[in-house]
Amino acid sequence: MSLSQAARDRIVNDFIPRYPSKRAALMPSLWLAQEEAGWLGPEVFEEVGELLDLHPTDVASVASFYVMFHRRKIGDRLIEVCENPSCFLNGSDQTYARICDQLGLDSGHGGHGVQTTPDGKFSVRPTECLAACDYAPVVQVDLRFYGPVHGADVDAFLANMEAFSIEGKPSVSMANGPQAVPVDGWEAHAPPAPGSAE
Amino acid sequence: MTQTPPVADAPIQHGAGQPLPWEPVLMTAVGREGGRFLPDYLLRGGYQGLTKAVQEMDPDSVIKEISDSKLLGRGGAGFPTGVKWGGTKRNPGPRHLVVNADESEPGTYGNRYAIDADPHGLLEGMLVCCFAVGIQQAYIYIRGENLYGAEVLEHAIKEAYAAGYIGKNILGKEGFNVDISVTRGAGAYVCGEETALMESLEGRRAQPRIRPPFPIEVGGGLFGRPTVVNNVETLMCVPHILVRGAAWFASIGAPACPGPKLYTISGHVNRPGVYELPMGTTLYDLIYKYAGGMKRNQKVKAVSPGALACQLLPGTDLNVQMDTATLTRPPHWHPPFGPVGFGAGGIIVYGEETDIVQVVARAAGFFARESCGKCVPCREGTHWMQDVLSRIAHGHGRPRDLGILEDVTRNIGGRKTLCALGDFSVNSVASALRLFRPEFEAYCNGHARSSAAGSGVPVAAG
């Protein structure tokens, strides 16, 4: 049995009653199972399926749709580097390459698969936009947000990730409060305002 | 509310002459000690909109107030919120409310900060919707990556249950019962599409449904029931509309789609971030006045005005007003692909030094990976675009590749797919080909730029 009794209880008593159909408890159930084991194996699909009246293949089929559900064991910590345009423009390729280099992984392997260090401590993969583009380049480690992590910051980042945490921090633009305030002397550096042709 | 912004009597002029300072409406919690918790929300006038709705108004007058405010959905489609609520209500219950907090569009990140800052603002908007439309079960679907946001919401929901804002007989109103829960996605961009989101919430692979029936109709919504699907920012506007009135809201910014807007700006700007400004603020003001201009003082080469799913605007087009109405009608309309698009107001600014071919290759890779695989044009076409662009970006392009690319974009775009993911996947590519064709030709003729957007590292072959 891979699901703990506590997890089974939570699925039955907390997740299933939230929805009018048992099946809808599948997403939270898979998350809970993955939190316990670190990944989702065939036994989990059977056990979750049994609780939700679903065929294990059906459960596996749903799990396989979502990139955050791991169907094989990954490293103790998962490092994901955004490679979408806002991070790319700010040098996320160097961030990714440096992280791979430091962990002895191949940064030029292409593709979007997970690479794991031989000692099983770290897995690394590129990822899609993490919705924190003001802190680009953004890195996510075990679902926590960090940024900006430039290539030159990687060594410091790997030594002390918490120094780069942006969890709960306001946007870069709102460091002094929510009001959008024009930058002092902005006109001096701006090209002439375009005509009001609109 | 404790702060009364001077917006109602100080109409916004577009462009450089906009009166300042403009008081924020949606992000007032930022910078306040404990701003995201219930006690501070109440200090800021929280739950007064809901109280007014329940104690002074009836459900239909709430819907009328929202309609009169001319609030358009902030998720990208720009559908009138009052019409959506009214339409759902005309269909028999039980009904549901689903909050689309799956914000995954590259370059769009206002919802994440809004949830972090003011989760009760979202909950209050949801409760008003539930009161107006007659809904007892509401779900927030938040992207799996945003674990912190899910935790913030879970905590706020607990606070609201304990204080009697969620639960049974809310605010003493007999029969006004609402339950709210959070469901986390697990990494699928397509879940931002409302029918795919509902599939995921129901425990399925997130593949969009064929419409009709539409979500507001029986058979089309969550669990087959009539369902309101609203964006986070849309619902956060709602309590303010009830407290300050539809006329106040309608007077802010662009008359066709008024209200405050959380613009998010990123890329080659000096001060990226979330800027709450009136709808219709110009791109020029956003880039230079607020976001501090361009890194290394470079010129603007192009802009994705509504993030990656929109068409590129050329850097010469900065006087454009950033709002749903302006960017979805001529001259910002390019057949056969349609409008440039405003999306959810996620602006990516590309400076002169950007290698646009590398950016577009990345965009194509993104859509190919995120295509759900249900309908053929998107499933096949996005991979064709990715293959061809990856080839070009790696310097192996052939002159005929641009023709292939154009052909593929025309066979995906223009309403040939089940949902907007496929339709919009061609927008960056097709508009870049239109605006920067010589750069693609240079790549195909062996004259690629030596560095990729100043990064020097070639694009990964997805």
XYZ file of C-alpha atoms in Angstrom:
660
model
C 0.000 0.000 0.000
C 1.565 3.281 -1.024
C -1.087 5.776 0.083
C -1.060 6.424 3.820
C -4.213 5.976 5.857
C -4.203 9.706 6.545
C -4.208 10.427 2.819
C -7.061 7.994 2.231
C -9.062 9.633 4.983
C -8.433 13.054 3.535
C -9.541 11.951 0.084
C -12.735 10.377 1.414
C -13.664 12.952 4.035
C -12.332 16.177 2.561
C -11.883 15.934 -1.217
C -14.842 13.816 -2.346
C -17.511 15.891 -0.511
C -16.272 19.073 -2.205
C -17.623 18.070 -5.576
C -20.871 16.617 -6.916
C -18.927 13.815 -8.649
C -16.351 11.491 -7.103
C -14.153 11.789 -10.153
C -13.600 15.504 -9.544
C -11.599 14.636 -6.438
C -8.913 13.232 -8.736
C -6.705 16.331 -9.085
C -6.367 16.993 -5.337
C -5.953 13.264 -4.711
C -3.073 12.997 -7.173
C -1.421 16.051 -5.612
C -1.718 14.517 -2.166
C -0.309 11.200 -3.361
C 2.608 12.958 -5.013
C 3.330 14.962 -1.873
C 3.649 11.705 0.032
C 5.763 9.698 -2.386
C 7.445 12.365 -4.510
C 6.046 10.784 -7.659
C 3.093 8.758 -8.912
C 3.599 5.052 -9.516
C 1.250 2.328 -10.765
C 0.163 1.430 -7.224
C -1.034 4.969 -6.659
C -3.147 4.842 -9.791
C -4.778 1.656 -8.525
C -5.339 2.912 -5.023
C -6.653 6.327 -6.015
C -8.806 4.674 -8.679
C -10.311 2.372 -6.093
C -11.261 5.273 -3.846
C -12.804 7.258 -6.707
C -14.340 4.355 -8.660
C -12.029 4.881 -11.621
C -10.023 2.384 -13.664
C -6.269 2.706 -12.942
C -5.598 3.337 -16.616
C -8.079 6.184 -16.526
C -6.244 7.684 -13.557
C -2.876 7.271 -15.288
C -4.254 8.848 -18.430
C -5.314 11.956 -16.524
C -2.040 12.130 -14.596
C -0.026 11.876 -17.802
C -1.709 14.982 -19.214
C -0.172 17.272 -16.610
C 3.559 18.002 -16.615
C 3.672 18.562 -12.870
C 2.621 15.000 -12.087
C 5.765 12.871 -12.174
C 5.318 9.338 -13.337
C 8.819 8.341 -12.433
C 11.024 9.093 -9.510
C 12.790 12.442 -9.666
C 15.467 14.065 -7.522
C 14.917 15.235 -3.972
C 14.650 18.798 -5.217
C 13.216 19.867 -8.552
C 14.712 23.001 -10.106
C 12.759 24.501 -12.983
C 13.996 27.419 -15.053
C 11.545 29.482 -17.091
C 12.579 29.761 -20.725
C 9.683 31.824 -22.095
C 10.326 35.208 -23.766
C 10.356 37.539 -20.746
C 12.913 35.367 -18.971
C 14.752 34.586 -22.206
C 15.209 38.314 -22.906
C 16.766 38.608 -19.475
C 19.199 35.752 -19.910
C 17.427 32.632 -18.661
C 19.439 30.470 -21.062
C 22.607 31.316 -19.134
C 20.806 30.597 -15.862
C 19.761 27.186 -17.084
C 23.184 26.405 -18.520
C 24.996 27.444 -15.353
C 22.681 25.436 -13.109
C 23.205 22.367 -15.289
C 26.979 22.902 -15.321
C 27.155 23.272 -11.578
C 25.203 20.096 -11.045
C 27.113 18.147 -13.692
C 24.193 17.918 -16.102
C 24.082 18.506 -19.838
C 22.628 21.921 -20.607
C 22.702 21.382 -24.344
C 20.641 18.247 -24.443
C 17.632 20.086 -25.839
C 14.158 18.851 -25.173
C 12.017 19.420 -22.128
C 12.663 16.307 -20.123
C 13.833 16.153 -16.547
C 17.514 15.488 -15.893
C 18.507 14.109 -12.520
C 21.928 14.116 -10.882
C 23.430 10.644 -10.299
C 23.176 11.069 -6.530
C 19.453 11.721 -6.872
C 19.632 15.048 -5.074
C 18.541 17.369 -7.874
C 16.395 17.261 -10.960
C 16.455 20.127 -13.460
C 14.229 21.040 -16.351
C 13.212 24.085 -18.363
C 9.658 25.187 -17.770
C 7.007 27.535 -19.138
C 6.104 30.964 -17.811
C 5.777 30.971 -14.021
C 3.910 34.295 -13.901
C 6.568 36.319 -12.107
C 8.084 38.012 -15.159
C 9.093 41.142 -13.223
C 11.636 38.969 -11.419
C 12.987 37.415 -14.622
C 14.858 35.146 -14.945
C 12.612 33.155 -12.638
C 13.449 29.788 -11.126
C 11.049 27.512 -9.298
C 12.330 24.999 -6.787
C 9.827 22.541 -5.346
C 6.999 24.929 -6.231
C 8.584 27.942 -4.549
C 9.455 31.054 -6.558
C 12.939 32.583 -6.818
C 14.272 35.467 -8.861
C 15.919 37.167 -10.496
C 18.541 34.463 -10.916
C 20.958 35.509 -13.636
C 23.699 33.217 -14.852
C 26.212 35.030 -12.671
C 23.950 34.556 -9.619
C 23.643 30.795 -9.962
C 26.480 29.844 -7.612
C 25.119 32.105 -4.891
C 21.630 30.841 -5.593
C 22.577 27.196 -5.230
C 24.396 28.012 -1.993
C 21.513 29.968 -0.494
C 18.240 29.812 -2.371
C 16.236 31.610 0.296
C 18.145 34.811 -0.406
C 16.436 34.828 -3.814
C 12.919 33.975 -2.617
C 10.101 36.122 -3.967
C 7.265 34.302 -2.194
C 4.718 36.840 -1.050
C 6.846 39.797 -2.156
C 5.047 42.573 -4.027
C 5.789 43.237 -7.649
C 9.062 45.013 -8.481
C 6.981 48.047 -9.451
C 5.142 48.128 -6.116
C 8.098 48.130 -3.756
C 6.953 51.531 -2.467
C 3.238 50.865 -2.555
C 0.523 50.143 -5.052
C 0.411 53.483 -6.788
C 1.767 53.648 -10.338
C 4.133 56.611 -10.122
C 5.966 58.039 -13.112
C 9.692 57.497 -12.950
C 11.542 60.703 -12.023
C 12.845 62.465 -15.074
C 11.407 59.883 -17.429
C 10.960 62.418 -20.216
C 14.711 62.956 -20.459
C 15.307 59.382 -21.596
C 12.127 58.802 -23.558
C 11.831 59.360 -27.276
C 9.294 62.051 -28.238
C 5.723 61.018 -27.568
C 4.060 59.733 -30.699
C 1.356 61.908 -32.206
C -2.247 61.251 -31.320
C -2.981 59.628 -34.653
C -5.156 56.978 -33.020
C -13.761 52.375 1.354
C -11.268 54.257 3.460
C -9.654 55.833 0.441
C -11.810 57.763 -1.948
C -9.974 58.136 -5.216
C -10.567 61.312 -7.144
C -11.378 59.435 -10.305
C -15.052 60.207 -10.566
C -14.586 63.932 -10.887
C -11.250 63.821 -12.696
C -11.865 62.128 -16.010
C -8.901 60.345 -17.494
C -7.451 61.775 -20.643
C -5.601 59.315 -22.764
C -2.019 59.698 -23.723
C 0.608 61.859 -22.157
C -1.830 64.307 -20.583
C -3.253 61.850 -18.089
C -3.879 63.433 -14.674
C -1.780 62.091 -11.849
C -1.523 60.589 -9.413
C -4.134 57.976 -10.085
C -5.269 56.190 -6.949
C -5.247 52.417 -7.185
C -8.488 50.532 -6.627
C -7.560 46.856 -6.830
C -4.133 46.792 -5.191
C -4.697 48.949 -2.108
C -3.554 46.110 0.146
C -0.002 46.232 -1.157
C 2.449 47.511 1.427
C 0.021 47.302 4.336
C 0.916 45.213 7.351
C -1.259 42.090 7.215
C -2.917 43.445 4.081
C -3.983 40.031 2.894
C -5.765 39.054 6.098
C -9.380 39.628 7.036
C -8.919 42.284 9.757
C -7.081 44.591 7.372
C -9.541 43.871 4.594
C -12.351 45.009 6.877
C -10.391 48.138 7.794
C -10.146 48.919 4.094
C -13.906 48.667 3.727
C -13.961 44.974 2.887
C -17.210 43.036 2.512
C -19.192 46.300 2.287
C -20.069 45.523 -1.333
C -21.445 42.155 -0.355
C -23.285 43.651 2.608
C -24.854 46.260 0.385
C -25.905 43.629 -2.148
C -27.469 41.389 0.478
C -29.097 44.044 2.635
C -30.045 46.790 0.200
C -30.323 45.179 -3.210
C -31.916 42.172 -4.835
C -30.022 39.778 -7.115
C -31.381 41.283 -10.328
C -30.428 44.797 -9.365
C -26.895 43.565 -8.626
C -26.683 42.127 -12.137
C -28.041 45.382 -13.534
C -25.435 47.372 -11.608
C -22.632 45.189 -12.991
C -24.061 45.524 -16.510
C -24.328 49.294 -16.143
C -20.709 49.492 -15.053
C -19.720 48.110 -18.472
C -17.279 45.731 -16.802
C -15.736 43.471 -19.437
C -14.046 40.199 -18.513
C -10.361 40.706 -17.818
C -9.199 37.224 -18.841
C -8.806 38.025 -22.512
C -12.123 37.498 -24.266
C -13.566 40.755 -22.926
C -17.096 39.424 -22.578
C -19.507 41.692 -20.650
C -19.683 40.327 -17.117
C -23.272 41.420 -16.491
C -24.444 39.635 -19.636
C -22.664 36.451 -18.573
C -24.225 36.539 -15.107
C -27.690 37.324 -16.447
C -27.440 34.590 -19.072
C -26.410 32.001 -16.523
C -29.232 32.978 -14.252
C -31.807 32.463 -16.989
C -30.839 28.791 -17.039
C -32.152 26.446 -14.348
C -30.031 25.590 -11.286
C -28.092 24.231 -9.626
C -25.453 26.557 -11.041
C -21.769 27.007 -10.360
C -19.172 29.723 -10.284
C -15.665 28.882 -11.418
C -12.822 31.325 -10.943
C -10.208 31.016 -13.614
C -6.961 31.568 -11.731
C -4.953 29.452 -14.143
C -3.022 32.496 -15.378
C -0.299 30.890 -17.513
C -0.005 33.156 -20.520
C 3.697 33.975 -20.848
C 4.131 37.588 -19.773
C 0.875 37.801 -17.799
C 1.129 37.858 -14.029
C -1.397 40.293 -12.544
C -3.616 37.621 -11.031
C -0.759 36.114 -9.045
C -0.017 39.426 -7.352
C -3.698 40.252 -6.918
C -4.329 36.957 -5.127
C -1.212 37.363 -2.970
C -2.178 40.900 -2.016
C -5.907 40.718 -1.545
C -7.497 37.253 -1.534
C -10.589 38.560 0.251
C -11.194 40.971 -2.618
C -11.569 37.939 -4.850
C -13.741 36.067 -2.344
C -16.063 39.050 -1.946
C -16.459 39.356 -5.719
C -17.270 35.659 -5.862
C -19.859 35.938 -3.098
C -21.562 38.850 -4.848
C -21.709 36.768 -8.016
C -23.153 33.816 -6.098
C -25.789 36.083 -4.550
C -26.723 37.651 -7.874
C -26.818 34.494 -9.969
C -28.103 32.071 -7.332
C -25.060 29.853 -6.849
C -24.251 27.709 -3.837
C -21.016 26.055 -4.910
C -18.057 27.980 -6.225
C -14.639 26.727 -7.175
C -11.329 28.492 -7.629
C -9.088 26.725 -10.115
C -5.525 27.926 -9.652
C -2.506 26.848 -11.659
C -0.451 24.164 -9.946
C 2.762 26.177 -10.013
C 1.208 28.862 -7.835
C 1.250 26.889 -4.594
C 1.766 30.052 -2.569
C -1.359 31.624 -4.057
C -3.358 28.490 -3.266
C -2.153 28.653 0.335
C -3.078 32.334 0.594
C -6.561 31.568 -0.731
C -7.056 28.555 1.568
C -6.211 30.727 4.533
C -8.537 33.521 3.431
C -11.358 31.024 2.880
C -10.885 29.717 6.437
C -11.030 33.264 7.784
C -14.169 34.020 5.780
C -15.938 30.828 6.920
C -15.100 31.624 10.539
C -16.436 35.166 10.165
C -19.625 34.035 8.452
C -18.944 35.488 5.008
C -18.881 32.010 3.518
C -21.136 29.191 4.671
C -24.819 29.077 5.555
C -27.221 32.028 5.789
C -24.466 34.501 4.976
C -24.856 37.905 6.668
C -28.060 36.574 8.188
C -29.734 36.201 4.812
C -31.931 33.114 5.004
C -31.009 30.643 2.281
C -27.914 32.504 1.051
C -25.505 29.589 1.310
C -22.182 29.397 -0.494
C -19.276 26.971 -0.293
C -15.937 27.872 -1.838
C -12.963 25.592 -2.380
C -9.647 25.710 -4.202
C -8.608 23.162 -6.813
C -5.034 23.169 -8.041
C -4.092 22.476 -11.618
C -0.914 20.613 -12.419
C 0.836 22.363 -15.253
C -1.273 22.743 -18.381
C -1.563 26.117 -20.114
C -4.716 24.994 -21.890
C -6.565 25.036 -18.549
C -6.816 28.792 -18.974
C -9.399 27.968 -21.635
C -12.666 27.797 -19.744
C -14.002 24.490 -21.016
C -10.623 22.769 -20.630
C -10.485 24.174 -17.119
C -13.856 22.634 -16.317
C -12.733 19.279 -17.703
C -9.729 19.434 -15.402
C -11.877 20.422 -12.430
C -14.031 17.391 -13.159
C -10.953 15.165 -12.972
C -10.254 14.696 -16.657
C -7.557 15.470 -19.178
C -7.900 19.176 -19.866
C -9.200 19.110 -23.408
C -11.627 21.826 -24.503
C -15.247 20.992 -25.186
C -17.131 21.596 -28.365
C -19.542 24.532 -28.084
C -22.521 24.863 -28.043
C -23.683 24.164 -25.423
C -21.877 27.076 -23.819
C -20.778 27.065 -20.167
C -23.713 29.239 -19.124
C -26.132 26.628 -20.516
C -27.385 23.321 -19.216
C -25.008 20.638 -20.449
C -22.197 23.095 -21.131
C -20.958 24.097 -17.704
C -19.264 22.432 -14.783
C -20.818 19.029 -14.086
C -23.222 19.854 -16.903
C -24.728 22.735 -14.958
C -24.990 26.394 -15.973
C -21.712 27.970 -14.912
C -20.212 31.420 -14.661
C -16.491 31.302 -15.421
C -14.838 34.569 -14.425
C -11.274 35.781 -14.242
C -9.738 36.802 -10.905
C -9.351 40.460 -11.808
C -12.918 40.666 -13.147
C -14.356 39.502 -9.843
C -12.071 41.782 -7.857
C -13.661 44.788 -9.586
C -17.136 43.738 -8.474
C -17.204 44.828 -4.786
C -15.882 48.275 -5.749
C -18.627 48.666 -8.337
C -21.295 47.968 -5.730
C -19.777 50.312 -3.150
C -18.969 53.244 -5.435
C -21.548 52.714 -8.136
C -21.645 51.700 -11.767
C -21.326 55.300 -12.953
C -18.043 55.734 -11.086
C -16.623 52.569 -12.649
C -17.844 53.433 -16.124
C -16.136 56.825 -15.898
C -12.654 55.342 -15.483
C -10.473 55.158 -18.585
C -11.567 53.866 -21.979
C -15.330 54.391 -22.333
C -15.913 51.149 -24.259
C -14.233 48.970 -21.630
C -13.759 51.040 -18.495
C -12.270 50.412 -15.109
C -8.931 49.931 -13.440
C -6.565 47.482 -15.085
C -3.606 45.556 -13.760
C -1.120 45.889 -16.585
C 1.900 43.658 -16.316
C 4.954 44.666 -18.245
C 8.151 42.709 -18.755
C 10.984 42.112 -21.192
C 13.476 44.863 -22.002
C 12.065 47.532 -19.680
C 13.977 49.011 -16.765
C 11.222 48.627 -14.213
C 9.064 45.623 -15.034
C 6.072 44.959 -12.844
C 2.366 45.324 -12.224
C 0.917 48.778 -12.877
C -2.644 49.514 -11.885
C -3.861 52.217 -14.242
C -7.064 53.152 -16.035
C -7.995 50.948 -18.942
C -6.813 52.638 -22.121
C -3.442 53.873 -20.885
C -1.107 54.160 -23.844
C 1.724 51.787 -24.499
C 4.090 54.771 -24.628
C 3.150 55.825 -21.108
C 3.384 52.295 -19.798
C 6.861 51.769 -21.215
C 8.467 55.159 -20.641
C 6.529 56.917 -17.926
C 5.962 53.994 -15.573
C 8.247 51.127 -16.512
C 11.256 53.415 -16.666
C 12.038 53.115 -20.344
C 14.163 50.593 -22.133
C 17.207 48.731 -20.885
C 20.427 50.153 -22.281
C 18.292 52.922 -23.775
C 17.561 50.814 -26.815
C 14.625 51.559 -29.084
C 11.476 49.456 -28.921
C 11.560 46.917 -31.710
C 8.212 45.260 -31.071
C 5.686 44.584 -28.347
C 3.457 41.656 -27.515
C 0.577 43.753 -26.139
C -1.358 40.832 -24.721
C 1.501 38.440 -24.156
C 2.516 35.550 -26.365
C -0.898 34.674 -27.769
C -1.317 38.101 -29.353
C 0.116 39.513 -32.530
C 3.210 41.666 -32.326
C 2.860 45.422 -32.547
C 5.725 47.237 -34.260
C 7.806 49.589 -32.114
C 6.418 52.489 -34.131
C 2.926 51.876 -32.791
C 3.395 53.020 -29.213
C 0.574 55.545 -29.146
C -1.930 52.722 -29.082
C -4.360 52.660 -26.161
C -4.048 49.451 -24.229
C -7.568 48.129 -23.905
C -9.778 45.353 -25.157
C -11.765 47.515 -27.528
C -8.863 49.290 -29.239
C -6.796 46.190 -29.869
C -9.633 44.143 -31.258
C -10.793 46.474 -34.002
C -9.236 48.086 -37.085
C -6.540 49.116 -37.715
C -5.416 46.475 -35.265
C -6.967 43.697 -37.250
C -5.024 41.611 -39.726
C -6.923 39.132 -41.881
C -7.091 36.186 -41.909
C -5.831 36.038 -38.338
C -8.065 38.651 -36.768
C -7.307 41.188 -34.053
C -3.913 41.935 -32.569
C -5.556 41.190 -29.248
C -5.278 42.589 -25.746
C -5.382 39.354 -23.797
C -5.134 39.922 -20.086
C -2.881 42.954 -20.385
C 0.460 41.179 -20.202
C 2.888 43.321 -22.157
C 6.229 41.957 -23.342
C 8.540 44.628 -24.733
C 11.297 43.658 -27.142
C 14.182 46.061 -27.613
C 16.201 46.602 -30.737
C 18.752 44.005 -29.737
C 16.134 41.255 -29.747
C 16.520 38.479 -32.252
C 12.868 38.175 -33.151
C 13.382 34.813 -34.878
C 14.604 33.311 -31.614
C 11.646 34.744 -29.713
C 9.150 33.414 -32.211
C 10.827 30.007 -32.238
C 10.330 29.911 -28.492
C 6.707 30.935 -28.838
C 6.141 28.134 -31.332
C 7.798 25.630 -29.012
C 5.583 26.776 -26.181
C 2.345 26.279 -28.109
C 3.464 22.928 -29.503
C 4.178 21.619 -26.020
C 0.983 23.061 -24.595
C -1.374 21.939 -27.359
C -3.794 19.503 -25.758
C -3.877 17.248 -28.823
C -7.640 17.151 -29.254
C -8.164 18.888 -32.581
C -6.042 18.290 -35.658
C -4.992 21.764 -36.858
C -3.487 22.608 -33.496
C -2.086 19.180 -32.653
C -0.308 18.842 -35.989
C 0.162 22.460 -36.941
C 1.835 23.722 -33.790
C 4.456 20.996 -34.144
C 4.983 21.916 -37.790
C 5.557 25.515 -36.768
C 7.925 24.428 -34.040
C 9.893 22.118 -36.342
C 10.296 24.676 -39.091
C 11.146 27.516 -36.715
C 13.552 25.403 -34.742
C 15.296 24.538 -37.995
C 15.448 28.212 -38.984
C 16.601 29.325 -35.534
C 19.408 26.777 -35.612
C 20.623 28.201 -38.891
C 19.440 25.348 -41.080
C 16.531 27.213 -42.638
C 15.836 26.915 -46.350
C 14.278 29.679 -48.444
C 11.114 27.635 -48.940
C 10.629 27.301 -45.171
C 8.974 30.706 -44.930
C 6.316 29.627 -47.415
C 5.722 26.465 -45.411
C 5.436 28.540 -42.257
C 2.905 30.894 -43.794
C 0.915 28.007 -45.117
C 0.827 26.309 -41.726
C -0.212 29.485 -39.918
C -3.096 29.935 -42.321
C -4.200 26.363 -41.745
C -4.315 26.718 -37.968
C -5.384 30.330 -37.504
C -8.720 31.916 -38.368
C -11.146 29.904 -36.236
C -10.195 26.447 -37.438
C -9.554 25.003 -34.006
C -11.756 24.030 -31.076
C -10.321 26.642 -28.789
C -8.252 29.784 -28.809
C -4.972 28.035 -28.025
C -4.594 26.823 -31.579
C -6.119 29.910 -33.102
C -3.755 32.210 -31.228
C -0.674 29.994 -31.486
C -0.012 31.483 -34.916
C -0.287 35.103 -33.835
C 3.329 35.717 -32.846
C 4.622 33.784 -35.825
C 2.371 35.280 -38.474
C 2.802 38.848 -37.230
C 6.585 38.473 -36.975
C 6.671 37.229 -40.547
C 4.623 40.228 -41.588
C 6.716 42.774 -39.693
C 10.225 41.323 -39.762
C 10.390 39.130 -42.814
C 13.940 40.160 -43.797
C 15.225 38.739 -40.506
C 13.712 35.371 -41.272
C 15.076 35.529 -44.805
C 18.536 36.289 -43.461
C 18.353 33.178 -41.318
C 17.248 31.102 -44.277
C 20.045 32.485 -46.429
C 22.749 31.709 -43.906
C 23.063 35.192 -42.426
C 21.663 34.669 -38.955
C 22.366 37.202 -36.252
C 25.270 36.005 -34.188
C 23.627 36.297 -30.793
C 20.167 35.403 -29.632
C 18.680 38.472 -27.969
C 21.948 39.210 -26.301
C 22.033 35.769 -24.777
C 24.349 33.969 -27.190
C 22.807 30.599 -26.419
C 20.829 28.935 -29.182
C 17.203 28.109 -28.643
C 16.609 24.642 -27.256
C 15.079 22.232 -29.723
C 11.965 21.371 -27.723
